[in-house]
Tab-separated table of C-alpha atoms in Angstrom:
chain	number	residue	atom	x	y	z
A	1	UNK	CA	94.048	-182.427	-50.148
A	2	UNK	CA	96.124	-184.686	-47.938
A	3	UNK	CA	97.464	-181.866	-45.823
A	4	UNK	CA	93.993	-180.966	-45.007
A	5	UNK	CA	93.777	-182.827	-41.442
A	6	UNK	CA	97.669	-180.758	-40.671
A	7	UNK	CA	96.121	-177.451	-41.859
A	8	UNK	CA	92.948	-177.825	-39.703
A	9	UNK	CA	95.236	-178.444	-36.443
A	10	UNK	CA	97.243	-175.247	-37.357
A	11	UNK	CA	94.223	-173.371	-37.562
A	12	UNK	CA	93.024	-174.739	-33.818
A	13	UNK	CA	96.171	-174.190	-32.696
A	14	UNK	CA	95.943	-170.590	-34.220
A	15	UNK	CA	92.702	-170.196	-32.772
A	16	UNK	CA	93.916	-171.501	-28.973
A	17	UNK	CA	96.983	-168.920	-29.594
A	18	UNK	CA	94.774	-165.796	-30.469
A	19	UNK	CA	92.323	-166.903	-26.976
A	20	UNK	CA	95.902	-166.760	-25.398
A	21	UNK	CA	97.348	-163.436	-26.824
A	22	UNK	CA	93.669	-161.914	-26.344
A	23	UNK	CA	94.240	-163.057	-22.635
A	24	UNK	CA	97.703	-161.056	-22.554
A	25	UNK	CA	97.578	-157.711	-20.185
A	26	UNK	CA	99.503	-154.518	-20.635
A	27	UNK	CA	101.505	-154.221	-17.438
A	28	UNK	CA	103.650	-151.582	-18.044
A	29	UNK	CA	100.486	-149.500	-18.890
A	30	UNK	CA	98.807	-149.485	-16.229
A	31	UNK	CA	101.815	-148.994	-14.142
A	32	UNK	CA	102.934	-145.544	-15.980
A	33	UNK	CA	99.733	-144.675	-16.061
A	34	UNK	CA	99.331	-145.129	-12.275
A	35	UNK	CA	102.946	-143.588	-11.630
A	36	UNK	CA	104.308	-142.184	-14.336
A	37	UNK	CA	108.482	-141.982	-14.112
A	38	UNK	CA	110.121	-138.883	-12.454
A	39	UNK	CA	111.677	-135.982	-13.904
A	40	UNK	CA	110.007	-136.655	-17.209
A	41	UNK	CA	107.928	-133.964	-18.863
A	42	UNK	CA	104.176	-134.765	-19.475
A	43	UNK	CA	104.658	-134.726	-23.232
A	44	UNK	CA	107.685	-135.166	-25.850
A	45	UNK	CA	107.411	-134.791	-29.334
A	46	UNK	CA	110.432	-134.658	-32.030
A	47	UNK	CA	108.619	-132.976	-34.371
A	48	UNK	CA	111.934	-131.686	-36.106
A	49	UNK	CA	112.302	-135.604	-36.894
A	50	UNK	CA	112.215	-136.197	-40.634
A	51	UNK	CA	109.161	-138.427	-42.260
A	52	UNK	CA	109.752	-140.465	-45.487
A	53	UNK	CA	106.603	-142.563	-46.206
A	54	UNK	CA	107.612	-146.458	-46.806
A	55	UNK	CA	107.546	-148.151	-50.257
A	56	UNK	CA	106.513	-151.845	-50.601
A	57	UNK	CA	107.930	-153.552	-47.628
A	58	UNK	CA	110.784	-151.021	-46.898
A	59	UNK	CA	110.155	-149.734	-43.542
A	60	UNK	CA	113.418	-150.810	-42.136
A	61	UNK	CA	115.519	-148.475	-44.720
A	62	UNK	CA	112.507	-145.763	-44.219
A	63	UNK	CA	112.409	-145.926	-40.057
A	64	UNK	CA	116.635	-146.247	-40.021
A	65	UNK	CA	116.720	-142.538	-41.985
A	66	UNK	CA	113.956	-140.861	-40.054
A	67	UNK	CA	115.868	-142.234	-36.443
A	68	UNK	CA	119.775	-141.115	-38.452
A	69	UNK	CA	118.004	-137.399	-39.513
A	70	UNK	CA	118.484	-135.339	-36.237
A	71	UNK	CA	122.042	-137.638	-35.492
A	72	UNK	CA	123.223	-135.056	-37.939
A	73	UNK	CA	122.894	-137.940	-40.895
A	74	UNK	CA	120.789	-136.877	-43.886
A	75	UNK	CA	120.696	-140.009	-45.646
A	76	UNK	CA	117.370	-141.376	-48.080
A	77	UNK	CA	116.177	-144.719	-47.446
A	78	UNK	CA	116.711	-145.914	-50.873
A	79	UNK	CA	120.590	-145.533	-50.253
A	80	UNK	CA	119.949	-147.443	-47.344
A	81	UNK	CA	118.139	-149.986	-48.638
A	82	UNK	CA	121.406	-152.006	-50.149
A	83	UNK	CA	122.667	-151.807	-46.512
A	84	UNK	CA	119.339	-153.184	-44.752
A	85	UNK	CA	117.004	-154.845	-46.682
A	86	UNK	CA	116.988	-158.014	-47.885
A	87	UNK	CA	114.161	-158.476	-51.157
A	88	UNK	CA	114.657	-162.718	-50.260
A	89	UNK	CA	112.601	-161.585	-46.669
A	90	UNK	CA	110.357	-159.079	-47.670
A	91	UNK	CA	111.769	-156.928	-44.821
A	92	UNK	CA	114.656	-156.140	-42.696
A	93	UNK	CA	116.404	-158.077	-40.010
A	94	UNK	CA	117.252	-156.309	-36.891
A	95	UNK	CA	121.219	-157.386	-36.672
A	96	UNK	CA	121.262	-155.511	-39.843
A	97	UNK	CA	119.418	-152.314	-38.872
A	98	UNK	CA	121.930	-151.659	-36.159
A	99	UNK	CA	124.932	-152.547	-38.458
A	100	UNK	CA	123.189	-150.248	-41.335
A	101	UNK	CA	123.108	-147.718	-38.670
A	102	UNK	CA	127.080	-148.032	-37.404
A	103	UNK	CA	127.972	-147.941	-41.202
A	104	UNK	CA	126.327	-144.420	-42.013
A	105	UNK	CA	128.326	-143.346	-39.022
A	106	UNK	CA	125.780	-143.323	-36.257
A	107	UNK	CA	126.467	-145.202	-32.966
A	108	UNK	CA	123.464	-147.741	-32.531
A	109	UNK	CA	122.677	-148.960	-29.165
A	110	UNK	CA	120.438	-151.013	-28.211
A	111	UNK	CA	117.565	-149.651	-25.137
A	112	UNK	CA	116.282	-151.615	-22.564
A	113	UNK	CA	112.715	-153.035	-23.180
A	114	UNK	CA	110.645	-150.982	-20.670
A	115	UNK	CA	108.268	-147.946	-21.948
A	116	UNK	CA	110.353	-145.758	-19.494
A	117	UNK	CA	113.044	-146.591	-21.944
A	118	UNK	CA	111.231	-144.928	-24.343
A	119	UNK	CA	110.312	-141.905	-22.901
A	120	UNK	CA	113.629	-141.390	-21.499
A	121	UNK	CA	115.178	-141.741	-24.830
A	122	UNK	CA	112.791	-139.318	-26.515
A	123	UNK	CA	112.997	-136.824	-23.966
A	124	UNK	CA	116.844	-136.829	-24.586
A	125	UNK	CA	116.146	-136.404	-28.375
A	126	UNK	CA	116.504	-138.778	-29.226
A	127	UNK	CA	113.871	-140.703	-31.790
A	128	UNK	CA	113.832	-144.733	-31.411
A	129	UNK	CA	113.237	-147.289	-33.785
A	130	UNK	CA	111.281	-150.371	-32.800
A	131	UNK	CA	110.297	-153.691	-33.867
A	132	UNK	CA	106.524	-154.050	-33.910
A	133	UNK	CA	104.259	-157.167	-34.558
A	134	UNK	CA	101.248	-155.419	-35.679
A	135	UNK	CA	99.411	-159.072	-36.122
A	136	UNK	CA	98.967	-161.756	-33.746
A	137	UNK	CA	101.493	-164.084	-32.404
A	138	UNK	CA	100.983	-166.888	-34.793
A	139	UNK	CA	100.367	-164.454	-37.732
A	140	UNK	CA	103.009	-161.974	-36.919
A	141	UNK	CA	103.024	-158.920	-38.874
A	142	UNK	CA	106.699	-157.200	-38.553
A	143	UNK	CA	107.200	-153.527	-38.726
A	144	UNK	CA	109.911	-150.840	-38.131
A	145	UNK	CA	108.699	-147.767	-36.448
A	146	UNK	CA	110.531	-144.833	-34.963
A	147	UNK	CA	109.012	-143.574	-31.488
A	148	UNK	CA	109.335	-139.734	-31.509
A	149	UNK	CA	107.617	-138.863	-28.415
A	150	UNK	CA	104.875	-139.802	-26.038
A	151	UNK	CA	101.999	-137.599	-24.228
A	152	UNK	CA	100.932	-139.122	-20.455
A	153	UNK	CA	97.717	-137.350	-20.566
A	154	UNK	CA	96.439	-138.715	-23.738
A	155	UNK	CA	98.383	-141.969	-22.597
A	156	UNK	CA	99.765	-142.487	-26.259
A	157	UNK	CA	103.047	-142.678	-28.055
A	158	UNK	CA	103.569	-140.463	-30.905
A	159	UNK	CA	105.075	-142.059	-33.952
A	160	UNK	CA	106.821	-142.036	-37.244
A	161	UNK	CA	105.173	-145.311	-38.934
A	162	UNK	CA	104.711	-146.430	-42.778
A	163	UNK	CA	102.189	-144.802	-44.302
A	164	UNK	CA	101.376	-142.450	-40.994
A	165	UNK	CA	103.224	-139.151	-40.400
A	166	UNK	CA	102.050	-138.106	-37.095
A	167	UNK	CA	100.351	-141.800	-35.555
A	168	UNK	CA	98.740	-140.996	-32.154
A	169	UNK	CA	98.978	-144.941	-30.370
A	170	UNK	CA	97.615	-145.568	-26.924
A	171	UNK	CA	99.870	-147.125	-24.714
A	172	UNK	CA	98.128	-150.143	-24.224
A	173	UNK	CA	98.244	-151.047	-27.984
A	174	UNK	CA	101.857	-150.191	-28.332
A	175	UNK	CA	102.872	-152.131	-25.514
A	176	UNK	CA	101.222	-155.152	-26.894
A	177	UNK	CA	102.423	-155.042	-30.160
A	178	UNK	CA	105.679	-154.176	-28.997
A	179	UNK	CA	105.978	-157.033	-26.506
A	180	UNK	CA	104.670	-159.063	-29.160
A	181	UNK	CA	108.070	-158.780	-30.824
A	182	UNK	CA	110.502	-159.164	-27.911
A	183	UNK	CA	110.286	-155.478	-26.984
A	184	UNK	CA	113.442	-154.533	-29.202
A	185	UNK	CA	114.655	-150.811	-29.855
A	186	UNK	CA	117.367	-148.669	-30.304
A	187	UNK	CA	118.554	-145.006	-30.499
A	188	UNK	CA	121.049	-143.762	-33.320
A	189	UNK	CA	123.477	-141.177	-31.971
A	190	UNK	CA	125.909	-138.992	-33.444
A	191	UNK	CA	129.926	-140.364	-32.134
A	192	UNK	CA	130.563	-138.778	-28.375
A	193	UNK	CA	126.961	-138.737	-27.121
A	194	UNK	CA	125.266	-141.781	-25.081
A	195	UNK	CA	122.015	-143.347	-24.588
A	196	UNK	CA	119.956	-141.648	-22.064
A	197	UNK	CA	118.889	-145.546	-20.560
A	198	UNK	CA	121.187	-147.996	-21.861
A	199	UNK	CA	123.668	-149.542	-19.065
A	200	UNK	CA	127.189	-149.955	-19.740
A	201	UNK	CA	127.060	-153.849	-21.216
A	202	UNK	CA	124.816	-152.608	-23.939
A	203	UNK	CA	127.121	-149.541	-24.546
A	204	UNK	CA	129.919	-151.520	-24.683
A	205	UNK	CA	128.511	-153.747	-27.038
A	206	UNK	CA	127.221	-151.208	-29.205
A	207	UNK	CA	130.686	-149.922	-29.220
A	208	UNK	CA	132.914	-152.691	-29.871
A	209	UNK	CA	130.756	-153.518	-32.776
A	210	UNK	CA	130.308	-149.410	-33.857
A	211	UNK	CA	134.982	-149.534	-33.996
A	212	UNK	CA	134.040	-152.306	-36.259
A	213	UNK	CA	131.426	-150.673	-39.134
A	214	UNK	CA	132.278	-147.307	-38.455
A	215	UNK	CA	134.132	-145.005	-40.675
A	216	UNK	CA	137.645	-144.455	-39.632
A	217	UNK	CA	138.224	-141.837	-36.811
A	218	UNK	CA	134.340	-142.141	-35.618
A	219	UNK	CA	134.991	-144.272	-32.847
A	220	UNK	CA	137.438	-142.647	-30.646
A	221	UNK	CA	135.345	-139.540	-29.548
A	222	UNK	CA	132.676	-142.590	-29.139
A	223	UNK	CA	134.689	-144.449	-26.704
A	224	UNK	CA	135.797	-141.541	-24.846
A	225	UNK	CA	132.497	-140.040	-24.327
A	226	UNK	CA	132.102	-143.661	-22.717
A	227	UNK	CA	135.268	-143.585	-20.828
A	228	UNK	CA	134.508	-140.789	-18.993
A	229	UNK	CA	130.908	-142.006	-17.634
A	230	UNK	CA	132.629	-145.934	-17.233
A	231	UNK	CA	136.011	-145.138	-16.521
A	232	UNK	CA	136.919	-148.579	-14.537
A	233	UNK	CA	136.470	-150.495	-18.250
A	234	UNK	CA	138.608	-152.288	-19.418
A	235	UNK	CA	137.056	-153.075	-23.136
A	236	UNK	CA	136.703	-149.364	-23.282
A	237	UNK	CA	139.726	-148.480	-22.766
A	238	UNK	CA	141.428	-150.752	-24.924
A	239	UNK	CA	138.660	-149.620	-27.664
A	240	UNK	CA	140.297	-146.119	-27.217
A	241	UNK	CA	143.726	-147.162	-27.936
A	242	UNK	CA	142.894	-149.435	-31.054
A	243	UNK	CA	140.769	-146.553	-32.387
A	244	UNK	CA	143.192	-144.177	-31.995
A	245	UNK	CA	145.803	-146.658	-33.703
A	246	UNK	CA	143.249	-147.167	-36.779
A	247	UNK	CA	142.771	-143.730	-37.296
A	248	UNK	CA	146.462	-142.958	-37.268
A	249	UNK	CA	147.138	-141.179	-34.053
A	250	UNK	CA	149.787	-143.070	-32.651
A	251	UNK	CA	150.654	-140.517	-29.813
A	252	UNK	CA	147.369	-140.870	-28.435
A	253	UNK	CA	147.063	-144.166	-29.225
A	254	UNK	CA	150.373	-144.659	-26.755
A	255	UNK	CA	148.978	-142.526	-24.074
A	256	UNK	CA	145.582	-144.713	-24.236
A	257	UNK	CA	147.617	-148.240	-23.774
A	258	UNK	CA	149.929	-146.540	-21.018
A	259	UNK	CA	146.447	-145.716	-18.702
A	260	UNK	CA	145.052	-149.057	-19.745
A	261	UNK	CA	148.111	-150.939	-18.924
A	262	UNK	CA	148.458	-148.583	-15.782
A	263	UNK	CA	145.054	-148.969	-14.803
A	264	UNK	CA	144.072	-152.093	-15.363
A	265	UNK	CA	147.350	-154.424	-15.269
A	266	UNK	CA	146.277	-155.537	-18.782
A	267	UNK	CA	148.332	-158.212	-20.598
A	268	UNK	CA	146.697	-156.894	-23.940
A	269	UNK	CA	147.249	-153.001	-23.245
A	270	UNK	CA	150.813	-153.701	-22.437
A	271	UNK	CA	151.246	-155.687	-25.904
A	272	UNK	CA	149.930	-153.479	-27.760
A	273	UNK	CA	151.692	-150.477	-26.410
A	274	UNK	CA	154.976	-152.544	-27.359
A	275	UNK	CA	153.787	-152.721	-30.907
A	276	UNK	CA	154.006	-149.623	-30.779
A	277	UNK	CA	156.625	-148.835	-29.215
A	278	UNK	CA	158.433	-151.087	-31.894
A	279	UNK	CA	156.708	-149.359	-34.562
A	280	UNK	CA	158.467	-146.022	-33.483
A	281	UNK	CA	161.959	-147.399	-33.102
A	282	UNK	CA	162.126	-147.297	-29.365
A	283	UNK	CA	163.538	-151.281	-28.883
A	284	UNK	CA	164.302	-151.375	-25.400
A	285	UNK	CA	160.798	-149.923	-23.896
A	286	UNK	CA	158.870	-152.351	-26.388
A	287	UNK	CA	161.024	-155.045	-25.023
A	288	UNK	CA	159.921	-154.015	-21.355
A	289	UNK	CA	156.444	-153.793	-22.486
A	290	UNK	CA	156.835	-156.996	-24.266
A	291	UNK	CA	157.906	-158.795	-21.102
A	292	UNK	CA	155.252	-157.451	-19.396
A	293	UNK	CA	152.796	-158.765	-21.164
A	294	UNK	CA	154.270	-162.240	-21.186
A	295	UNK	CA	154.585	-161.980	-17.349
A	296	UNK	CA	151.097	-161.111	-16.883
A	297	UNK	CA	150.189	-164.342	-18.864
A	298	UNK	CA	146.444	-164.741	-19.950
A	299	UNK	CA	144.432	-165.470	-23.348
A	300	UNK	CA	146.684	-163.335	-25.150
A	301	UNK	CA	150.243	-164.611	-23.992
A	302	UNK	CA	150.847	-166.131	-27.439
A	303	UNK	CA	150.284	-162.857	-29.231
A	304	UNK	CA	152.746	-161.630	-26.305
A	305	UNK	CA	155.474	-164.195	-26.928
A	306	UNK	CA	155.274	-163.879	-30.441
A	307	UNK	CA	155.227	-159.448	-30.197
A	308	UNK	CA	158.533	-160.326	-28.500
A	309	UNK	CA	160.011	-162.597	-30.958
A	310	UNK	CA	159.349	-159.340	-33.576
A	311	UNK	CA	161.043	-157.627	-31.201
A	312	UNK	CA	164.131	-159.092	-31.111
A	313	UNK	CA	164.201	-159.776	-34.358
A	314	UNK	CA	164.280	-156.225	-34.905
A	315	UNK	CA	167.181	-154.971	-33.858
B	1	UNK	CA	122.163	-177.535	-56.704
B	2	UNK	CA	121.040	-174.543	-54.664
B	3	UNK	CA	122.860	-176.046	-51.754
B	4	UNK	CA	125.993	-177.293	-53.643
B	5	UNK	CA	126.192	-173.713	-54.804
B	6	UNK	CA	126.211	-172.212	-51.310
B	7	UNK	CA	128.916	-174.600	-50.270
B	8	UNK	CA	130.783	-173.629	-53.524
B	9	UNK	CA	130.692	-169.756	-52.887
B	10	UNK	CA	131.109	-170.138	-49.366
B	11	UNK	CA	134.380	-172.631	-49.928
B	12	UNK	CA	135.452	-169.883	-52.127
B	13	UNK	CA	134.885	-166.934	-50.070
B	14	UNK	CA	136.638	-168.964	-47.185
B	15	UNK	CA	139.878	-169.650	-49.691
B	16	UNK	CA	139.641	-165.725	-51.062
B	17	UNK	CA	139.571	-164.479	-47.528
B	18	UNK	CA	142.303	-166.439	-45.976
B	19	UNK	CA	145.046	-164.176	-47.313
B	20	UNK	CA	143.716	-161.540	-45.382
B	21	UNK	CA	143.363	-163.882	-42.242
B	22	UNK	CA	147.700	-165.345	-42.959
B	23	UNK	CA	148.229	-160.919	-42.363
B	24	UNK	CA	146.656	-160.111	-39.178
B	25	UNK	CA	147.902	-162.834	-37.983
B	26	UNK	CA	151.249	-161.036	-38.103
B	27	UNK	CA	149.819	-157.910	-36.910
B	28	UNK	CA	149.707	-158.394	-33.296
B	29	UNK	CA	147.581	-155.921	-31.988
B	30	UNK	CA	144.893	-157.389	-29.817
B	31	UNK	CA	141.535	-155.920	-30.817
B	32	UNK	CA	138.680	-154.855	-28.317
B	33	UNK	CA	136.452	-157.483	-29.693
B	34	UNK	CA	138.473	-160.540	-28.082
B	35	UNK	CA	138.935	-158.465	-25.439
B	36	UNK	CA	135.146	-157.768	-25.249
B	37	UNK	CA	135.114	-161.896	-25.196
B	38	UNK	CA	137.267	-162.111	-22.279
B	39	UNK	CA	139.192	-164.256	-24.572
B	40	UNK	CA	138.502	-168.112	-22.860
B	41	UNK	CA	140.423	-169.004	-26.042
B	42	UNK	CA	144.012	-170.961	-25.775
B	43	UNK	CA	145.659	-170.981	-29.234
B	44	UNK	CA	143.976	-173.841	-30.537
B	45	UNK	CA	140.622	-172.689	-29.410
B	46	UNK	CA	141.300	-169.543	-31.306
B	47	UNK	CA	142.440	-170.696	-34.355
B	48	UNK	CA	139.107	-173.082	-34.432
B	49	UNK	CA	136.981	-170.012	-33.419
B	50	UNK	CA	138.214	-167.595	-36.051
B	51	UNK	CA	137.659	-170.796	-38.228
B	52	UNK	CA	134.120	-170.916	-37.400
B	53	UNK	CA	133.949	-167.004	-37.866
B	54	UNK	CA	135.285	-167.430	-41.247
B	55	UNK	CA	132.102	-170.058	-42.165
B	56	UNK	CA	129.511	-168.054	-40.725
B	57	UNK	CA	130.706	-165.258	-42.562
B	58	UNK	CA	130.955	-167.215	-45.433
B	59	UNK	CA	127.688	-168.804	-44.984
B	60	UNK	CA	125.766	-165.480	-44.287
B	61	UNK	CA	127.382	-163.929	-47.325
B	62	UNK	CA	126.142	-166.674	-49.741
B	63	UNK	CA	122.765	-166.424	-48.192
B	64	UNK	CA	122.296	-162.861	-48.496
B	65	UNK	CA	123.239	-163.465	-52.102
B	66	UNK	CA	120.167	-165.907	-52.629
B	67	UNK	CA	117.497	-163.816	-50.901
B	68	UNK	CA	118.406	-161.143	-53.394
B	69	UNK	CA	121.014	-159.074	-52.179
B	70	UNK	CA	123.571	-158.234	-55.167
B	71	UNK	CA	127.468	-159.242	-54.537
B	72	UNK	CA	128.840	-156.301	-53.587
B	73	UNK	CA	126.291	-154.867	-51.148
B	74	UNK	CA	126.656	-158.843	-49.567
B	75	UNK	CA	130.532	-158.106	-48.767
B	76	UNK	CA	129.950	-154.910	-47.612
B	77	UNK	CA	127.476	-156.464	-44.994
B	78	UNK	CA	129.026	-158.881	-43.790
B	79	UNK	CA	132.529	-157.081	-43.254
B	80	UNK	CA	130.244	-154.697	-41.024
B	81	UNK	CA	129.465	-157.556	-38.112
B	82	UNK	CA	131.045	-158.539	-35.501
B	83	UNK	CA	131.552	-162.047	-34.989
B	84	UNK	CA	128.832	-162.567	-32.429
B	85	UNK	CA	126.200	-161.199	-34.786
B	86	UNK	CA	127.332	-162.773	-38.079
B	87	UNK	CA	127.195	-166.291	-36.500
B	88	UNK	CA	123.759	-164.959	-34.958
B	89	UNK	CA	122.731	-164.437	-38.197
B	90	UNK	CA	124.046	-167.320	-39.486
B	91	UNK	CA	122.006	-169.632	-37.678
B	92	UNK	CA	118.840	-166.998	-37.934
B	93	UNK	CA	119.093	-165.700	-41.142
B	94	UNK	CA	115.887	-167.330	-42.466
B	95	UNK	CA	113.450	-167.248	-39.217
B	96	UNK	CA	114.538	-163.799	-37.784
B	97	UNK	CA	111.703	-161.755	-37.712
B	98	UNK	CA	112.390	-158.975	-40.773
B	99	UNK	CA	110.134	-156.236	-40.505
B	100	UNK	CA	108.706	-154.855	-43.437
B	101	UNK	CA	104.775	-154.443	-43.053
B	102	UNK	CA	103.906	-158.145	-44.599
B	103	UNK	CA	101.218	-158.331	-46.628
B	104	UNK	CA	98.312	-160.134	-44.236
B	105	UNK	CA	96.300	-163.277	-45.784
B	106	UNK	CA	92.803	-162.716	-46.678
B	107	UNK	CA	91.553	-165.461	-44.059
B	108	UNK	CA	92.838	-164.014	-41.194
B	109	UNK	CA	91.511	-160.446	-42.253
B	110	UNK	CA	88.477	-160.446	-40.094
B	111	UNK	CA	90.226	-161.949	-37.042
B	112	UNK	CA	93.124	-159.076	-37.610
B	113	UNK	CA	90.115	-156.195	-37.602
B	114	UNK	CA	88.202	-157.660	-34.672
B	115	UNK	CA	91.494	-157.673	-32.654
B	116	UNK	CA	92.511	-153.821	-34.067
B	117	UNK	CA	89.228	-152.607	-32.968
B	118	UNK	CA	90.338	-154.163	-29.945
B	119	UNK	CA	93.204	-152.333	-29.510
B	120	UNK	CA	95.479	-155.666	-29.715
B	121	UNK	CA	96.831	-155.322	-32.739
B	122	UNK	CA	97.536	-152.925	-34.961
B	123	UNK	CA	97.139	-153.878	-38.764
B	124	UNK	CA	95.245	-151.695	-40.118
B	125	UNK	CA	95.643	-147.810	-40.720
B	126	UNK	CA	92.158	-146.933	-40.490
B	127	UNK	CA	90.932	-148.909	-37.324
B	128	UNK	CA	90.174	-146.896	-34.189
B	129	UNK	CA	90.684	-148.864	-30.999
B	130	UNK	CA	87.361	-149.050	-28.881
B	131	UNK	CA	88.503	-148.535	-24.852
């Protein structure tokens, strides 16, 4: 056994690390329990959330169709399970629980990491998944859950969790274990609603990569339902326009570019309004809209320049 | 051989998917992604990023593939990211945590139930935290 001395330092070092995490605190405990948030009722639960008990190492699939059930999506976690888990891992990786997510339809976004978060969310209706370590930091035991309430005078969450229908967990032990694994959640929605606590960078990301996955036509109402709560962005608006143009409705997808260029003196709205304007026939104002872009100058002057050479070539 | 086979399927993905790359570049719509990036990309720094995209893509794809994901289900994944996460998970694939309830080694049972019945951890089903 030459890797005997090696093993034995892993194990101290395994043993310094569990004095260390047994050291660790639960701040955000104390601090709801002291003062819980405003405006948020006592006690939450989403008991019309759907349960489906985990097979061998398939929470992810299991916790994704229990958080997509009251979005309106009635999927099984076995037909999610060719979208999220991987056999190689024994599990699911989070990048591919929110892309599983934007592929069934569903806009994921990302919440911030605070149990206010949380309760916010829930109290909206909306059930969260969450990334758990149930071990210890240097034995970490990772595990999808899906938050559907909380109750402030039993100071516990309420969740949907592997083999456990209805798990009462104080917040103390929640917050630990969910700290423990970088304090990661998200909310599914259905396309036009938002996240009850997520800002507009995390929308916007969850967006832009939602136009991506999504079936066709899902992400307009998305973006728009955006628009109108962030309606100096420029991302969003463009995401309107290009959504629009994928699902076919040029007219609107016209009328988005025009307020983007409008609004925001964009060098991309203004070339992609002349595409299509060219599209339609209508040389001269994709010409102007062409130039306009070029003018403006920016990242995307060479896609300008070369909109305009199509241009010209065209008539 | 492992290896030489990931570069082999990921060379081939790369070639396969190129077409596809040659056609939007004639489509000149600017999506909201580079947008999204703010776009601190001249030409040349584009064409090398959507280079690198292609790898990671490729890379991820052939990955997926050996950690037991059939073919089909790994295209299907991979067309789903955006750039940001598929180079994300190009780098993380392997060390990302991937929840799935792991099975927990016998000699760190009894330090897992101390710390349940502790309330700081959660393991096991049928541990009530003392408090």
């Amino acid at each position: 056994m030459v890797f005997l001395p090696q093993r034995r330092q892993l194990m101290f070092a395994g043993g310094a690390a569990t004095v260390l995490a047994l050291a660790g605190c639960a701040a955000q405990t104390a601090l709801i329990r002291d003062t819980p948030p405003a405006g948020l009722p006592r006690r939450v639960e989403l008991s019309a959330t759907p349960y489906y008990p985990q097979d061998d190492y398939q929470c992810g699939p299991a916790a994704l169709a229990m958080a997509l059930g009251p979005a309106g999506f009635a999927v099984r976690p076995e037909t999610l399970a060719g979208q999220v888990f991987l056999p190689g891992r024994h599990g699911s990786l989070q990048i591919e629980m929110l892309s599983g997510a934007r592929r069934t339809g569903a806009l994921a976004v990302e919440v911030p990491g605070t149990l206010e978060a949380l309760m916010r969310e829930t109290a909206a209706g909306h059930p969260v998944v969450v990334l758990l370590n149930l071990g210890l930091a240097w034995a970490p035991t990772w595990h999808y859950a899906v938050v559907i309430g909380y109750d402030l005078d039993e100071a516990a969450f309420l969740l949907r969790s592997g083999p456990m229908e209805r798990q009462v967990l104080p917040f103390r032990t929640f917050e630990l274990t969910w700290v423990r694994a970088g304090a990661w959640a998200f909310v599914a929605l259905p396309a036009g609603q938002l996240a009850a606590s997520a800002d507009e960078a995390a929308t916007t990301r969850a967006l832009v990569a939602f136009e991506k996955a999504a079936p066709p036509g899902k992400a307009a109402p998305a973006y728009r339902a955006a628009l109108a709560r962030w309606p100096d962005s420029l991302t969003l608006a463009m995401g309107l326009g290009n959504s629009l143009y994928a699902a076919g409705d040029r007219p609107g997808a016209e009328a988005a570019f025009r307020e983007a260029a409008r609004h925001h003196a964009s060098a991309a709205a203004w070339n992609n309004l002349a595409v299509i304007l060219l599209e339609a026939g209508r040389i001269d104002a994709a010409r102007a809209a062409a130039r306009r872009a070029i003018e403006l100058g920016g990242p995307t002057i060479d896609a300008a320049r070369d909109t305009l050479k199509r241009i010209d070539a065209a008539r | 051989m492992k290896r030489f086979k990931q570069i082999l399927a990921a060379t081939l993905i790369v070639s396969t998917t190129h077409v596809a790359f040659v056609q939007t570049a004639q489509a000149t719509m600017i999506g909201t992604e580079q947008v999204a990036q703010g776009a601190a990309s001249r030409s040349g720094q584009d064409a090398r990023n959507h280079l690198n995209d292609m790898f990671s893509r490729a890379d991820v794809q052939a990955r997926l593939e050996n950690l037991g994901v059939n073919a089909a289900d790994a295209r299907d994944r991979v067309a789903a990211l955006t750039d940001e996460d598929a180079a994300r998970l190009s780098e993380q694939i392997d060390k990302a945590p991937a929840g799935g309830f792991i099975e927990v080694i016998i000699f760190i049972f009894l330090v897992l139930l101390l710390t349940d019945i502790l309330g700081f951890t959660k393991v096991f089903p049928f541990t009530r935290s003392i408090r």
